[in-house]
Short mmCIF file of N, CA and C and ligand atoms in Angstrom, two decimals:
data_model
loop_
_atom_site.label_atom_id
_atom_site.label_comp_id
_atom_site.label_asym_id
_atom_site.label_seq_id
_atom_site.Cartn_x
_atom_site.Cartn_y
_atom_site.Cartn_z
N MET A 29 -13.14 -32.06 19.72
CA MET A 29 -12.70 -30.72 20.46
C MET A 29 -11.47 -30.04 20.70
N ARG A 30 -11.38 -28.67 20.46
CA ARG A 30 -10.13 -28.65 20.31
C ARG A 30 -9.17 -28.61 22.04
N THR A 31 -10.28 -28.23 22.71
CA THR A 31 -9.41 -27.97 24.43
C THR A 31 -9.08 -28.92 24.26
N LYS A 32 -9.27 -30.38 23.92
CA LYS A 32 -8.81 -31.75 24.34
C LYS A 32 -7.15 -31.96 23.75
N LEU A 33 -6.95 -31.32 22.30
CA LEU A 33 -5.81 -31.15 21.88
C LEU A 33 -4.38 -30.14 22.59
N MET A 34 -5.13 -29.56 23.64
CA MET A 34 -4.37 -28.62 23.83
C MET A 34 -3.28 -28.92 24.87
N PHE A 35 -2.22 -28.32 25.28
CA PHE A 35 -2.02 -28.78 26.44
C PHE A 35 -1.06 -30.00 26.49
N GLN A 36 -0.44 -30.40 25.28
CA GLN A 36 -0.21 -31.61 25.21
C GLN A 36 0.89 -31.43 24.43
N GLY A 37 1.95 -32.83 24.73
CA GLY A 37 3.08 -32.46 23.97
C GLY A 37 3.48 -33.89 23.06
N ALA A 38 4.07 -34.72 22.65
CA ALA A 38 4.70 -35.37 21.87
C ALA A 38 4.98 -36.99 22.44
N ASN A 39 5.52 -36.71 24.02
CA ASN A 39 5.28 -38.04 24.68
C ASN A 39 3.97 -39.20 24.73
N ASN A 40 4.44 -40.10 24.25
CA ASN A 40 3.16 -41.15 24.07
C ASN A 40 3.26 -42.11 24.88
N ASN A 41 4.80 -42.30 25.68
CA ASN A 41 5.19 -43.51 26.81
C ASN A 41 4.28 -43.50 28.24
N LEU A 42 3.65 -44.69 27.89
CA LEU A 42 2.44 -45.12 28.88
C LEU A 42 3.42 -44.77 30.35
N GLY A 43 4.87 -45.94 30.26
CA GLY A 43 5.66 -46.17 31.19
C GLY A 43 6.07 -44.60 32.04
N GLU A 44 6.60 -43.77 31.13
CA GLU A 44 6.96 -42.47 31.71
C GLU A 44 5.78 -41.99 32.53
N ALA A 45 4.61 -41.85 31.86
CA ALA A 45 3.66 -41.27 31.86
C ALA A 45 3.05 -41.65 33.82
N LEU A 46 2.81 -42.88 33.86
CA LEU A 46 2.58 -44.02 35.02
C LEU A 46 3.52 -43.40 36.08
N GLN A 47 4.91 -43.44 35.34
CA GLN A 47 6.05 -42.95 36.47
C GLN A 47 5.60 -41.42 37.05
N PHE A 48 5.31 -40.31 36.71
CA PHE A 48 5.06 -39.40 36.32
C PHE A 48 4.40 -39.05 37.44
N LEU A 49 3.24 -39.90 37.39
CA LEU A 49 2.17 -39.30 37.82
C LEU A 49 2.28 -40.45 39.37
N ARG A 50 3.18 -41.27 39.37
CA ARG A 50 3.47 -41.70 40.70
C ARG A 50 4.46 -40.95 41.45
N GLU A 51 5.26 -40.03 41.10
CA GLU A 51 6.21 -39.17 41.50
C GLU A 51 4.60 -37.75 42.10
N TYR A 52 4.61 -37.24 40.91
CA TYR A 52 3.59 -36.22 41.27
C TYR A 52 2.92 -36.34 42.37
N ASP A 53 2.50 -37.80 42.15
CA ASP A 53 1.41 -37.90 43.93
C ASP A 53 2.20 -38.18 44.93
N ASN A 54 2.99 -38.61 44.91
CA ASN A 54 3.80 -38.20 46.26
C ASN A 54 4.40 -37.18 46.62
N GLU A 55 5.13 -36.33 46.01
CA GLU A 55 5.26 -34.95 46.15
C GLU A 55 4.22 -33.86 46.34
N ALA A 56 3.68 -34.28 45.67
CA ALA A 56 2.25 -33.24 46.09
C ALA A 56 1.20 -33.64 46.93
N SER A 57 1.48 -34.48 47.52
CA SER A 57 0.43 -35.43 49.24
C SER A 57 1.62 -34.54 50.06
N SER A 58 3.15 -34.79 50.08
CA SER A 58 3.58 -34.91 51.30
C SER A 58 3.84 -32.62 50.98
N MET A 59 3.51 -31.83 50.19
CA MET A 59 3.38 -30.90 49.97
C MET A 59 2.40 -30.19 50.67
N CYS A 60 1.13 -30.98 50.44
CA CYS A 60 0.15 -30.27 50.62
C CYS A 60 -0.10 -30.77 52.52
N THR A 61 0.25 -31.44 53.12
CA THR A 61 0.83 -31.66 54.55
C THR A 61 1.46 -30.60 54.73
N ARG A 62 2.15 -30.15 54.36
CA ARG A 62 3.54 -28.83 54.51
C ARG A 62 2.52 -28.07 54.95
N VAL A 63 1.57 -27.78 53.64
CA VAL A 63 1.13 -26.47 53.48
C VAL A 63 0.24 -26.20 54.75
N THR A 64 -0.88 -27.72 54.64
CA THR A 64 -1.56 -27.41 55.72
C THR A 64 -0.85 -27.32 57.27
N GLU A 65 0.16 -28.48 57.48
CA GLU A 65 0.54 -28.53 58.92
C GLU A 65 0.84 -26.28 59.24
N ALA A 66 1.31 -25.81 57.87
CA ALA A 66 2.10 -24.54 58.17
C ALA A 66 0.78 -23.31 58.49
N GLN A 67 -0.11 -24.01 57.54
CA GLN A 67 -1.41 -23.12 58.15
C GLN A 67 -1.68 -22.48 59.51
N TRP A 68 -1.72 -24.57 60.12
CA TRP A 68 -2.76 -24.46 61.22
C TRP A 68 -1.37 -23.87 62.38
N LEU A 69 -0.61 -24.06 62.30
CA LEU A 69 0.44 -23.39 62.85
C LEU A 69 0.21 -22.00 63.07
N TYR A 70 -0.17 -21.39 61.68
CA TYR A 70 0.08 -19.92 61.71
C TYR A 70 -1.38 -19.23 62.44
N ALA A 71 -2.18 -19.94 61.80
CA ALA A 71 -3.14 -19.97 62.26
C ALA A 71 -3.99 -20.11 64.00
N THR A 72 -3.18 -20.78 64.83
CA THR A 72 -2.87 -21.32 65.83
C THR A 72 -2.24 -20.30 67.07
N ASN A 73 -0.76 -19.87 65.68
CA ASN A 73 -0.09 -18.73 66.79
C ASN A 73 0.25 -18.03 66.05
N ILE A 74 -0.25 -16.97 65.72
CA ILE A 74 -0.10 -15.68 64.60
C ILE A 74 1.42 -14.76 65.28
N THR A 75 2.31 -15.09 64.42
CA THR A 75 3.44 -14.72 64.73
C THR A 75 4.24 -14.40 63.55
N GLU A 76 5.22 -13.23 63.04
CA GLU A 76 5.73 -13.39 62.16
C GLU A 76 6.33 -14.66 61.22
N GLN A 77 7.46 -15.25 62.09
CA GLN A 77 7.98 -16.14 61.87
C GLN A 77 7.58 -17.57 61.34
N ASN A 78 5.34 -18.03 61.91
CA ASN A 78 5.33 -18.60 61.38
C ASN A 78 4.49 -18.39 59.89
N ARG A 79 3.81 -17.20 60.13
CA ARG A 79 3.59 -16.60 58.53
C ARG A 79 4.41 -16.92 57.66
N LYS A 80 5.87 -16.63 57.91
CA LYS A 80 6.82 -16.93 56.79
C LYS A 80 7.18 -18.06 56.24
N ARG A 81 7.12 -18.90 57.39
CA ARG A 81 6.69 -20.32 57.22
C ARG A 81 5.85 -20.73 56.25
N MET A 82 4.42 -20.45 56.87
CA MET A 82 3.35 -20.31 55.88
C MET A 82 3.42 -19.83 54.00
N VAL A 83 3.95 -18.84 53.81
CA VAL A 83 4.40 -18.20 52.94
C VAL A 83 4.96 -19.21 52.39
N ASP A 84 6.49 -19.35 52.58
CA ASP A 84 7.34 -20.08 51.68
C ASP A 84 6.67 -21.30 51.73
N ALA A 85 5.91 -22.30 52.60
CA ALA A 85 5.43 -23.27 51.76
C ALA A 85 4.27 -23.14 51.00
N LEU A 86 3.49 -21.95 51.02
CA LEU A 86 2.69 -22.23 49.93
C LEU A 86 3.62 -21.48 48.12
N SER A 87 4.79 -21.02 48.70
CA SER A 87 5.01 -20.49 47.45
C SER A 87 6.06 -22.07 47.01
N LEU A 88 6.78 -22.82 47.58
CA LEU A 88 7.24 -24.26 46.94
C LEU A 88 5.80 -24.53 46.85
N GLN A 89 4.73 -24.58 46.67
CA GLN A 89 3.80 -25.83 46.68
C GLN A 89 3.18 -24.94 45.15
N ALA A 90 3.06 -24.10 45.05
CA ALA A 90 3.12 -23.18 43.85
C ALA A 90 4.11 -23.53 43.00
N LYS A 91 5.59 -23.63 43.35
CA LYS A 91 6.74 -24.11 42.26
C LYS A 91 6.62 -25.41 41.75
N LEU A 92 6.02 -26.52 42.78
CA LEU A 92 6.27 -28.08 42.70
C LEU A 92 4.48 -27.79 41.28
N ASP A 93 3.85 -26.76 41.49
CA ASP A 93 2.48 -26.85 40.48
C ASP A 93 2.99 -26.62 39.10
N ARG A 94 4.09 -26.01 39.34
CA ARG A 94 4.29 -25.24 38.04
C ARG A 94 5.12 -26.16 37.48
N VAL A 95 5.88 -26.51 37.85
CA VAL A 95 7.67 -27.75 37.20
C VAL A 95 6.19 -28.85 36.57
N SER A 96 5.18 -28.97 37.47
CA SER A 96 4.78 -30.61 37.07
C SER A 96 3.60 -30.44 35.90
N TRP A 97 3.13 -29.05 35.89
CA TRP A 97 2.59 -28.64 34.51
C TRP A 97 3.44 -28.86 33.54
N GLN A 98 4.46 -27.99 33.50
CA GLN A 98 5.54 -28.26 32.73
C GLN A 98 5.72 -29.59 31.94
N LYS A 99 5.84 -30.63 32.79
CA LYS A 99 5.85 -32.19 32.72
C LYS A 99 4.73 -32.59 31.77
N VAL A 100 3.85 -31.84 32.64
CA VAL A 100 2.65 -32.76 31.99
C VAL A 100 2.17 -32.31 30.59
N ILE A 101 2.33 -31.15 30.48
CA ILE A 101 1.92 -31.06 28.74
C ILE A 101 3.27 -31.52 27.85
N GLN A 102 4.06 -32.27 28.57
CA GLN A 102 4.93 -32.71 27.74
C GLN A 102 4.26 -33.86 26.77
N PHE A 103 2.97 -34.83 27.32
CA PHE A 103 2.77 -35.95 27.24
C PHE A 103 1.91 -35.92 26.58
N SER A 104 1.36 -36.52 25.43
CA SER A 104 0.47 -37.06 24.50
C SER A 104 -0.66 -37.58 25.50
N TRP A 105 -1.26 -36.75 26.23
CA TRP A 105 -2.16 -37.63 27.57
C TRP A 105 -3.49 -38.30 26.62
N SER A 106 -3.97 -37.47 25.53
CA SER A 106 -5.13 -37.85 25.52
C SER A 106 -4.68 -38.97 24.54
N SER A 107 -3.67 -39.35 24.38
CA SER A 107 -3.63 -40.78 23.25
C SER A 107 -3.57 -41.65 24.01
N LEU A 108 -2.92 -41.80 25.14
CA LEU A 108 -2.43 -42.84 25.83
C LEU A 108 -3.89 -43.80 26.29
N PRO A 109 -2.98 -45.17 26.07
CA PRO A 109 -3.89 -46.24 26.00
C PRO A 109 -4.60 -46.71 27.84
N ASP A 110 -4.22 -45.53 28.67
CA ASP A 110 -4.94 -46.34 29.80
C ASP A 110 -5.50 -44.73 30.47
N PRO A 111 -6.91 -45.02 30.59
CA PRO A 111 -8.06 -44.80 30.60
C PRO A 111 -7.89 -43.76 31.77
N MET A 112 -7.34 -44.21 33.43
CA MET A 112 -6.99 -43.61 34.94
C MET A 112 -5.94 -42.69 34.17
N ALA A 113 -4.91 -43.06 33.85
CA ALA A 113 -3.57 -42.34 33.46
C ALA A 113 -3.83 -40.97 32.33
N ARG A 114 -4.65 -40.76 31.57
CA ARG A 114 -5.20 -40.03 30.60
C ARG A 114 -6.00 -38.97 31.15
N ARG A 115 -6.83 -39.48 32.67
CA ARG A 115 -7.75 -38.59 32.78
C ARG A 115 -7.24 -37.83 33.58
N GLN A 116 -6.45 -38.02 35.32
CA GLN A 116 -5.20 -37.22 35.54
C GLN A 116 -4.33 -36.67 34.95
N LEU A 117 -4.10 -37.07 33.79
CA LEU A 117 -2.91 -36.27 33.44
C LEU A 117 -4.29 -34.72 32.78
N GLN A 118 -5.31 -35.43 32.09
CA GLN A 118 -5.78 -34.18 31.57
C GLN A 118 -6.51 -33.01 32.34
N MET A 119 -6.36 -33.92 33.81
CA MET A 119 -7.01 -32.82 34.74
C MET A 119 -5.66 -31.85 35.43
N LEU A 120 -4.94 -32.08 35.55
CA LEU A 120 -3.45 -31.47 35.60
C LEU A 120 -3.19 -30.65 34.38
N ALA A 121 -3.45 -31.36 33.33
CA ALA A 121 -3.07 -30.18 32.47
C ALA A 121 -3.67 -29.17 32.00
N LEU A 122 -5.51 -29.36 32.57
CA LEU A 122 -6.14 -28.08 32.67
C LEU A 122 -6.01 -27.47 33.69
N LYS A 123 -6.24 -27.96 34.97
CA LYS A 123 -5.65 -27.15 36.16
C LYS A 123 -4.90 -26.28 35.97
N GLY A 124 -3.73 -26.53 35.96
CA GLY A 124 -2.63 -25.64 35.83
C GLY A 124 -2.74 -24.80 34.90
N ARG A 125 -3.28 -25.06 33.54
CA ARG A 125 -3.34 -24.36 32.52
C ARG A 125 -4.14 -22.54 33.18
N ALA A 126 -5.49 -23.11 34.12
CA ALA A 126 -6.40 -22.03 34.74
C ALA A 126 -5.61 -21.35 36.04
N ALA A 127 -4.65 -21.90 36.26
CA ALA A 127 -3.78 -21.27 37.53
C ALA A 127 -2.35 -20.41 36.72
N LEU A 128 -2.51 -20.35 35.57
CA LEU A 128 -1.14 -19.38 34.78
C LEU A 128 -1.95 -18.23 35.01
N PRO A 129 -1.51 -17.12 35.16
CA PRO A 129 -1.37 -15.78 34.73
C PRO A 129 -2.46 -15.62 32.94
N GLN A 130 -2.82 -14.64 32.75
CA GLN A 130 -3.92 -14.32 31.97
C GLN A 130 -2.92 -14.53 30.59
N GLU A 131 -2.10 -13.69 30.74
CA GLU A 131 -1.20 -13.59 29.21
C GLU A 131 -0.08 -14.71 28.92
N LYS A 132 0.18 -15.47 29.99
CA LYS A 132 0.62 -17.01 30.03
C LYS A 132 -0.15 -17.59 29.19
N GLN A 133 -1.38 -17.62 29.54
CA GLN A 133 -2.27 -18.70 29.02
C GLN A 133 -2.73 -18.25 27.38
N ASN A 134 -2.49 -17.04 27.24
CA ASN A 134 -2.85 -16.67 25.88
C ASN A 134 -1.48 -17.57 24.99
N GLU A 135 -0.18 -16.95 25.54
CA GLU A 135 1.33 -17.56 25.57
C GLU A 135 1.23 -18.73 25.05
N VAL A 136 0.58 -19.64 25.83
CA VAL A 136 0.62 -21.26 25.53
C VAL A 136 -0.46 -21.70 24.52
N ARG A 137 -1.52 -20.52 24.31
CA ARG A 137 -2.38 -21.11 23.19
C ARG A 137 -1.81 -21.16 21.81
N LYS A 138 -1.22 -19.90 21.70
CA LYS A 138 -0.69 -19.93 20.40
C LYS A 138 0.66 -21.18 19.84
C1 NAG B 202 4.76 -19.21 68.73
O1 NAG B 202 5.62 -19.38 67.60
C2 NAG B 202 6.99 -19.15 68.07
C3 NAG B 202 7.32 -19.28 66.63
O2 NAG B 202 6.95 -17.55 65.63
C4 NAG B 202 7.55 -19.96 69.07
O3 NAG B 202 9.05 -19.31 69.25
C5 NAG B 202 6.80 -19.97 70.30
O4 NAG B 202 7.07 -20.81 70.85
C6 NAG B 202 5.15 -20.18 69.80
N1 NAG B 202 4.13 -20.89 71.01
C7 NAG B 202 3.52 -21.15 70.86
C8 NAG B 202 2.24 -20.86 72.41
O5 NAG B 202 3.71 -22.38 70.39
#
């Protein structure tokens, strides 16, 4: 199926893929904590300053997602011998694509 082959590059180095997944896991989970805290703070104390903190946290998270996606699609994930890494990278690759604006999606598809 064609979709399986999209959004991936040439890097089939399993060590690098696992390394990326470890780093991503750490960064994404601490980012998630930050966002959750900032959202909670704003929900319980609605001030302009807290709103700004929440917006900043969300935009940092979006940036991390974009940067991570750029890395994910360097990997030739469908050819990795580790089923877990393959599935995680595939998920990230397809999830990231869905988050892109429509014209970017088309651009990427070319
Ligand atoms: C609400 O947040 C502001 C910062 O925007 C802070 O100065 C204030 O102490 C907070 N209020 C409470 C009740 O935590």
